[in-house]
Short mmCIF file of C-alpha atoms in Angstrom, two decimals:
data_model
loop_
_atom_site.label_atom_id
_atom_site.label_comp_id
_atom_site.label_asym_id
_atom_site.label_seq_id
_atom_site.Cartn_x
_atom_site.Cartn_y
_atom_site.Cartn_z
CA MET A 136 22.28 12.72 -10.67
CA ALA A 137 23.03 10.25 -7.76
CA GLU A 138 19.48 7.96 -8.70
CA TRP A 139 20.40 7.84 -12.10
CA THR A 140 23.72 6.36 -11.75
CA ILE A 141 22.42 3.57 -9.62
CA LEU A 142 19.98 2.98 -12.32
CA GLU A 143 22.58 2.46 -15.03
CA ARG A 144 24.89 0.27 -12.71
CA LEU A 145 21.73 -2.14 -12.42
CA LEU A 146 21.47 -1.93 -16.28
CA GLU A 147 24.84 -2.54 -16.84
CA ALA A 148 24.83 -5.55 -14.43
CA ALA A 149 21.71 -7.04 -16.12
CA VAL A 150 23.16 -7.15 -19.88
CA GLN A 151 27.41 -7.83 -19.34
CA GLN A 152 25.41 -11.53 -17.69
CA HIS A 153 22.70 -12.07 -20.34
CA SER A 154 22.11 -9.73 -23.10
CA THR A 155 22.80 -9.95 -26.78
CA MET A 156 25.41 -7.12 -28.76
CA ILE A 157 21.94 -5.56 -29.53
CA GLY A 158 21.20 -5.33 -26.31
CA ARG A 159 24.73 -3.83 -25.00
CA ILE A 160 23.85 -1.28 -28.04
CA LEU A 161 19.89 -0.81 -26.43
CA LEU A 162 21.67 -0.33 -23.29
CA THR A 163 24.16 2.77 -24.72
CA VAL A 164 21.28 4.40 -26.70
CA VAL A 165 18.74 4.60 -23.21
CA VAL A 166 22.65 5.62 -20.56
CA ILE A 167 24.06 8.11 -23.49
CA PHE A 168 21.05 9.93 -25.45
CA ARG A 169 18.62 9.09 -22.50
CA ILE A 170 19.34 9.22 -19.12
CA LEU A 171 22.57 11.86 -19.75
CA ILE A 172 20.87 14.38 -21.57
CA VAL A 173 17.17 14.14 -19.70
CA ALA A 174 19.23 14.46 -15.99
CA ILE A 175 21.92 17.31 -17.81
CA VAL A 176 20.52 19.20 -20.76
CA GLY A 177 17.04 18.41 -19.74
CA GLU A 178 16.83 20.38 -16.22
CA THR A 179 18.87 23.83 -17.81
CA VAL A 180 16.27 23.97 -20.54
CA TYR A 181 13.23 23.14 -19.01
CA ASN A 182 14.02 24.88 -15.44
CA ASP A 183 12.01 27.94 -15.98
CA GLU A 184 9.37 26.54 -18.20
CA GLN A 185 6.42 27.51 -15.76
CA SER A 186 8.05 31.35 -14.71
CA MET A 187 8.98 32.25 -18.35
CA PHE A 188 4.82 31.15 -19.46
CA VAL A 189 3.68 35.04 -19.70
CA CYS A 190 0.40 36.12 -21.02
CA ASN A 191 -1.75 38.91 -22.02
CA THR A 192 -3.39 39.90 -19.74
CA LEU A 193 -3.42 40.80 -15.73
CA GLN A 194 -6.75 38.08 -15.21
CA PRO A 195 -5.43 36.52 -11.54
CA GLY A 196 -5.77 32.61 -12.50
CA CYS A 197 -5.36 33.21 -16.37
CA ASN A 198 -1.21 32.13 -16.16
CA GLN A 199 -1.43 29.04 -14.07
CA ALA A 200 -4.61 27.59 -16.24
CA CYS A 201 -3.55 28.53 -20.01
CA TYR A 202 0.11 26.99 -18.31
CA ASP A 203 -1.97 23.82 -17.99
CA GLN A 204 -4.11 23.15 -20.64
CA ALA A 205 -0.62 24.39 -23.39
CA PHE A 206 1.58 21.25 -21.07
CA PRO A 207 -0.95 18.99 -19.00
CA ILE A 208 2.39 16.85 -18.25
CA SER A 209 5.44 18.68 -18.85
CA HIS A 210 8.21 17.29 -21.18
CA ILE A 211 10.86 16.60 -18.50
CA ARG A 212 8.28 15.11 -16.11
CA TYR A 213 7.18 12.59 -19.00
CA TRP A 214 10.75 11.64 -20.07
CA VAL A 215 11.27 10.99 -16.59
CA PHE A 216 8.27 8.45 -15.95
CA GLN A 217 8.94 6.65 -19.49
CA ILE A 218 12.35 5.76 -18.55
CA ILE A 219 11.56 4.46 -14.77
CA ILE A 220 8.67 2.55 -16.76
CA VAL A 221 10.48 1.23 -19.47
CA CYS A 222 13.67 1.00 -17.27
CA CYS A 223 10.69 -1.36 -15.27
CA PRO A 224 10.68 -4.83 -16.36
CA SER A 225 14.92 -4.99 -16.70
CA LEU A 226 14.92 -4.54 -13.16
CA CYS A 227 12.57 -7.40 -12.66
CA PHE A 228 14.75 -9.37 -15.17
CA ILE A 229 17.50 -8.58 -12.96
CA THR A 230 15.84 -9.61 -9.23
CA TYR A 231 14.34 -12.85 -10.99
CA SER A 232 18.41 -14.00 -12.58
CA VAL A 233 19.61 -13.06 -8.93
CA HIS A 234 17.19 -14.77 -7.40
CA GLN A 235 18.11 -18.17 -9.91
CA SER A 236 22.04 -17.79 -8.69
CA ALA A 237 21.35 -17.49 -5.47
CA LYS A 238 19.01 -21.23 -5.60
CA GLN A 239 21.68 -22.76 -7.90
CA LYS A 240 24.33 -21.55 -5.23
CA GLU A 241 21.94 -23.31 -2.75
CA ARG A 242 21.75 -26.08 -4.50
CA ARG A 243 25.15 -26.74 -5.03
CA PHE A 244 26.28 -25.93 -1.68
CA SER A 245 23.49 -28.90 -0.65
CA THR A 246 25.17 -31.60 -3.13
CA VAL A 247 28.23 -31.10 -2.15
CA PHE A 248 27.30 -31.65 1.63
CA LEU A 249 25.26 -34.40 0.99
CA SER A 250 28.11 -36.04 -0.95
CA LEU A 251 30.44 -35.26 1.91
CA ASP A 252 28.16 -36.87 4.76
CA ARG A 253 27.73 -39.94 2.68
CA GLU A 254 31.69 -40.27 2.17
CA MET A 255 32.28 -39.77 5.87
CA ASP A 256 29.67 -42.29 6.63
CA TYR A 257 30.79 -44.78 4.15
CA LEU A 258 34.16 -44.43 5.39
CA LYS A 259 32.77 -45.16 9.40
CA ARG A 260 30.99 -47.93 8.27
CA ASP A 261 34.34 -49.43 7.21
CA ASP A 262 36.15 -48.81 9.85
CA SER A 263 33.86 -50.37 12.12
CA LYS A 264 33.23 -53.24 10.09
CA LYS A 265 36.54 -53.86 9.91
CA MET A 266 37.09 -53.75 13.49
CA LYS A 267 34.92 -56.25 13.45
CA ASN A 268 35.06 -58.82 11.71
CA THR A 269 39.31 -58.96 11.43
CA ILE A 270 40.41 -60.58 14.19
CA VAL A 271 37.86 -62.51 16.61
CA ASN A 272 40.01 -64.17 19.41
CA GLY A 273 43.82 -63.43 17.67
CA ILE A 274 41.91 -65.12 14.62
CA LEU A 275 41.51 -64.12 11.56
CA GLN A 276 37.63 -64.74 9.89
CA ASN A 277 35.32 -62.45 7.07
CA SER A 278 37.90 -61.19 5.15
CA ASP A 279 36.34 -61.28 1.76
CA ASN A 280 32.86 -60.07 3.14
CA CYS A 281 34.49 -57.48 4.29
CA SER A 282 36.28 -56.55 0.81
CA LYS A 283 33.52 -56.80 -0.89
CA GLU A 284 31.17 -54.81 1.41
CA VAL A 285 34.24 -52.04 0.62
CA GLU A 286 34.16 -52.41 -2.96
CA SER A 287 30.55 -51.81 -2.43
CA ASN A 288 30.23 -48.92 -0.29
CA SER A 289 33.10 -47.61 -2.57
CA MET A 290 30.98 -47.79 -5.54
CA MET A 291 28.26 -46.41 -4.35
CA SER A 292 30.00 -43.94 -2.97
CA LYS A 293 31.55 -43.24 -6.72
CA GLU A 294 28.00 -43.58 -8.41
CA TYR A 295 26.92 -41.02 -5.97
CA PRO A 296 28.94 -37.76 -7.31
CA CYS A 297 28.40 -39.05 -10.63
CA SER A 298 24.10 -38.50 -9.29
CA SER A 299 24.81 -35.06 -8.28
CA GLN A 300 26.55 -34.00 -11.40
CA LYS A 301 23.42 -35.07 -13.54
CA ARG A 302 20.84 -33.51 -11.27
CA THR A 303 23.52 -29.76 -11.34
CA THR A 304 23.72 -30.11 -15.42
CA LYS A 305 20.22 -30.58 -15.52
CA SER A 306 18.98 -27.88 -13.26
CA LYS A 307 21.74 -25.85 -15.11
CA LEU A 308 19.78 -26.12 -18.12
CA ARG A 309 16.53 -25.29 -17.18
CA ARG A 310 17.43 -22.32 -15.12
CA GLN A 311 19.01 -20.99 -18.45
CA GLU A 312 15.43 -22.35 -20.12
CA GLY A 313 14.04 -20.11 -17.30
CA ILE A 314 16.27 -17.27 -17.25
CA SER A 315 16.19 -17.02 -21.46
CA ARG A 316 12.39 -17.06 -21.15
CA PHE A 317 12.38 -14.58 -18.98
CA TYR A 318 14.72 -12.52 -20.61
CA ILE A 319 12.28 -12.96 -23.99
CA ILE A 320 9.51 -11.94 -22.37
CA GLN A 321 10.83 -8.37 -20.60
CA VAL A 322 12.08 -7.49 -23.88
CA VAL A 323 8.89 -7.93 -25.18
CA PHE A 324 6.95 -5.81 -22.45
CA ARG A 325 9.79 -3.54 -22.69
CA ASN A 326 8.66 -3.15 -26.72
CA GLY A 327 5.04 -2.47 -25.95
CA LEU A 328 6.20 -0.21 -23.45
CA GLU A 329 7.83 2.29 -25.90
CA ILE A 330 5.32 2.53 -28.11
CA GLY A 331 3.08 3.42 -25.80
CA PHE A 332 4.90 5.68 -24.23
CA LEU A 333 5.36 7.27 -28.81
CA VAL A 334 2.18 7.42 -29.10
CA GLY A 335 1.09 9.20 -25.90
CA GLN A 336 3.97 11.68 -26.62
CA TYR A 337 2.63 12.20 -30.15
CA PHE A 338 -1.16 12.82 -28.85
CA LEU A 339 0.28 15.30 -26.05
CA TYR A 340 2.23 17.44 -27.82
CA GLY A 341 2.85 16.38 -31.78
CA PHE A 342 6.14 17.39 -33.32
CA ASN A 343 6.12 21.42 -32.53
CA VAL A 344 6.34 23.46 -28.87
CA PRO A 345 4.26 26.86 -30.57
CA GLY A 346 6.22 30.01 -29.54
CA VAL A 347 2.90 31.67 -29.25
CA TYR A 348 -0.34 30.27 -27.60
CA GLU A 349 -3.45 30.97 -27.55
CA CYS A 350 -5.93 30.26 -24.77
CA ASP A 351 -9.04 30.87 -23.86
CA ARG A 352 -9.45 29.01 -20.33
CA TYR A 353 -11.25 29.53 -17.29
CA PRO A 354 -10.97 32.37 -15.40
CA CYS A 355 -8.98 34.12 -18.40
CA ILE A 356 -12.06 36.62 -19.81
CA LYS A 357 -11.18 36.56 -22.84
CA ASP A 358 -9.25 34.24 -25.40
CA VAL A 359 -5.10 35.51 -24.75
CA GLU A 360 -2.14 34.55 -25.81
CA CYS A 361 0.82 33.18 -23.81
CA TYR A 362 4.28 32.93 -24.71
CA VAL A 363 6.52 30.22 -24.46
CA SER A 364 10.11 29.84 -23.11
CA ARG A 365 12.72 28.94 -25.93
CA PRO A 366 10.47 27.55 -28.47
CA THR A 367 12.65 26.40 -30.81
CA GLU A 368 14.81 24.97 -28.45
CA LYS A 369 12.28 22.43 -26.88
CA THR A 370 11.37 22.09 -30.51
CA VAL A 371 14.23 20.67 -31.35
CA PHE A 372 15.00 18.63 -27.67
CA LEU A 373 11.81 16.99 -28.63
CA VAL A 374 12.23 16.03 -32.19
CA PHE A 375 15.04 14.48 -30.26
CA MET A 376 13.42 12.02 -27.76
CA PHE A 377 11.04 11.40 -30.72
CA ALA A 378 13.56 9.64 -32.54
CA VAL A 379 15.50 7.89 -29.49
CA SER A 380 12.23 6.29 -28.59
CA GLY A 381 11.98 5.29 -32.58
CA ILE A 382 15.31 3.69 -31.72
CA CYS A 383 14.83 1.90 -29.30
CA VAL A 384 11.71 0.57 -30.57
CA LEU A 385 14.31 -0.34 -33.68
CA LEU A 386 16.66 -2.35 -31.55
CA ASN A 387 13.56 -3.69 -29.45
CA LEU A 388 12.09 -5.70 -32.85
CA ALA A 389 16.28 -6.32 -33.81
CA GLU A 390 17.10 -7.99 -30.48
CA LEU A 391 13.43 -9.78 -31.13
CA ASN A 392 14.44 -11.32 -34.46
CA HIS A 393 17.80 -12.16 -32.95
CA LEU A 394 16.31 -14.00 -30.46
CA GLY A 395 14.34 -15.88 -33.04
CA TRP A 396 10.09 -15.54 -33.19
CA LYS A 397 10.23 -19.66 -33.26
CA LYS A 398 11.75 -19.58 -29.83
CA ILE A 399 9.89 -16.74 -29.07
CA LYS A 400 7.48 -19.31 -30.16
CA ALA A 401 9.05 -22.59 -28.94
CA ALA A 402 9.01 -20.66 -25.26
CA VAL A 403 5.65 -19.90 -25.24
CA ARG A 404 4.04 -23.26 -26.09
CA GLY A 405 6.59 -24.48 -23.37
CA VAL A 406 4.57 -22.64 -20.89
CA GLN A 407 1.03 -23.75 -22.29
CA ALA A 408 2.57 -27.28 -22.11
CA ARG A 409 3.44 -26.89 -18.60
CA ARG A 410 0.25 -25.42 -17.57
CA LYS A 411 -1.32 -27.92 -18.90
CA SER A 412 0.72 -30.52 -17.54
CA VAL A 413 -0.15 -29.26 -13.94
CA TYR A 414 -3.49 -29.16 -14.76
CA GLU A 415 -3.16 -32.80 -15.78
CA ILE A 416 -1.71 -33.62 -12.57
CA ARG A 417 -4.00 -31.85 -9.99
CA ASN A 418 -7.06 -33.27 -12.18
CA LYS A 419 -5.10 -36.50 -11.20
CA ASP A 420 -4.42 -36.62 -7.74
CA MET A 421 -7.89 -34.64 -6.98
CA PRO A 422 -10.09 -37.34 -5.46
CA LYS A 423 -13.11 -38.07 -8.18
CA MET A 424 -16.58 -37.05 -6.59
CA SER A 425 -18.59 -39.90 -8.11
CA MET A 426 -22.48 -39.03 -7.83
CA PRO A 427 -25.29 -41.44 -6.13
CA ASN A 428 -27.39 -43.27 -7.58
CA PHE A 429 -30.94 -42.24 -7.16
CA GLY A 430 -32.73 -44.38 -9.63
CA ARG A 431 -34.64 -47.06 -9.13
CA THR A 432 -32.33 -50.52 -9.19
CA GLN A 433 -33.61 -54.31 -9.53
CA SER A 434 -32.27 -56.85 -8.29
CA SER A 435 -32.93 -60.87 -6.69
CA ASP A 436 -34.48 -59.70 -4.01
CA SER A 437 -36.35 -56.98 -5.00
CA ALA A 438 -40.04 -56.64 -3.88
CA TYR A 439 -40.50 -55.00 -7.79
CA VAL A 440 -40.23 -57.14 -10.79
#
């Protein structure tokens, strides 16, 4: 249960910072209707699934072979695997956002330290120039030049924070664009994984868990009947997880609609444009290799006319 609480906290950290309202509803559905039910109810329902799977034969190994044929993968293990894989895009988004915020903090500290160093250098220069140019042999000299230099240095020190603020605002905008683009990408991947697991669950189990399962698999000598424990309860649980997966797919589509398909297309076009610009810059930087001309050339000094 401790592992599930860690996963819940990580998902909540991602949702509280960058997710939409639909994403928060989706987190509630995932945490309450998936993680808690699978962790608490699923263990009690599927605790004795293999031990209570009994076939009407005494042939050694027949029960195990028929159970493997009836359930290639256990319901509870399939759903645990589904929760982990579906949450992977969100965890990748958390890692990306934390990395970007750490980079932003480093840039802020670097700009602050640079501005402080510049101001200290200007103050030291002003003090040294004042000491040099104010009194020479008891006579005051170059006071106008000193005042002009002090004013120019003060203007430069005032202009530098403005440029640093512009850089920080541009970096913030770029970081927000990158985070929003990555968030859209992880929603698309998450929805694709949801649909894939939903289709896989249908082909593996269907919508019903039969109470009696007929098996003719080796090493069973003949067709045997095997009895599944708690078939009705497992059927209800199976349909419930189908419904939860369908709700998650619909919420993902609603979130994509809320984010705007135009924004998604613009984000994809922005990535393509950046790749194109990087490719063009690389082509410009690469030296143009000119092939030597091996053909015959005519000149005034040539013997061949």
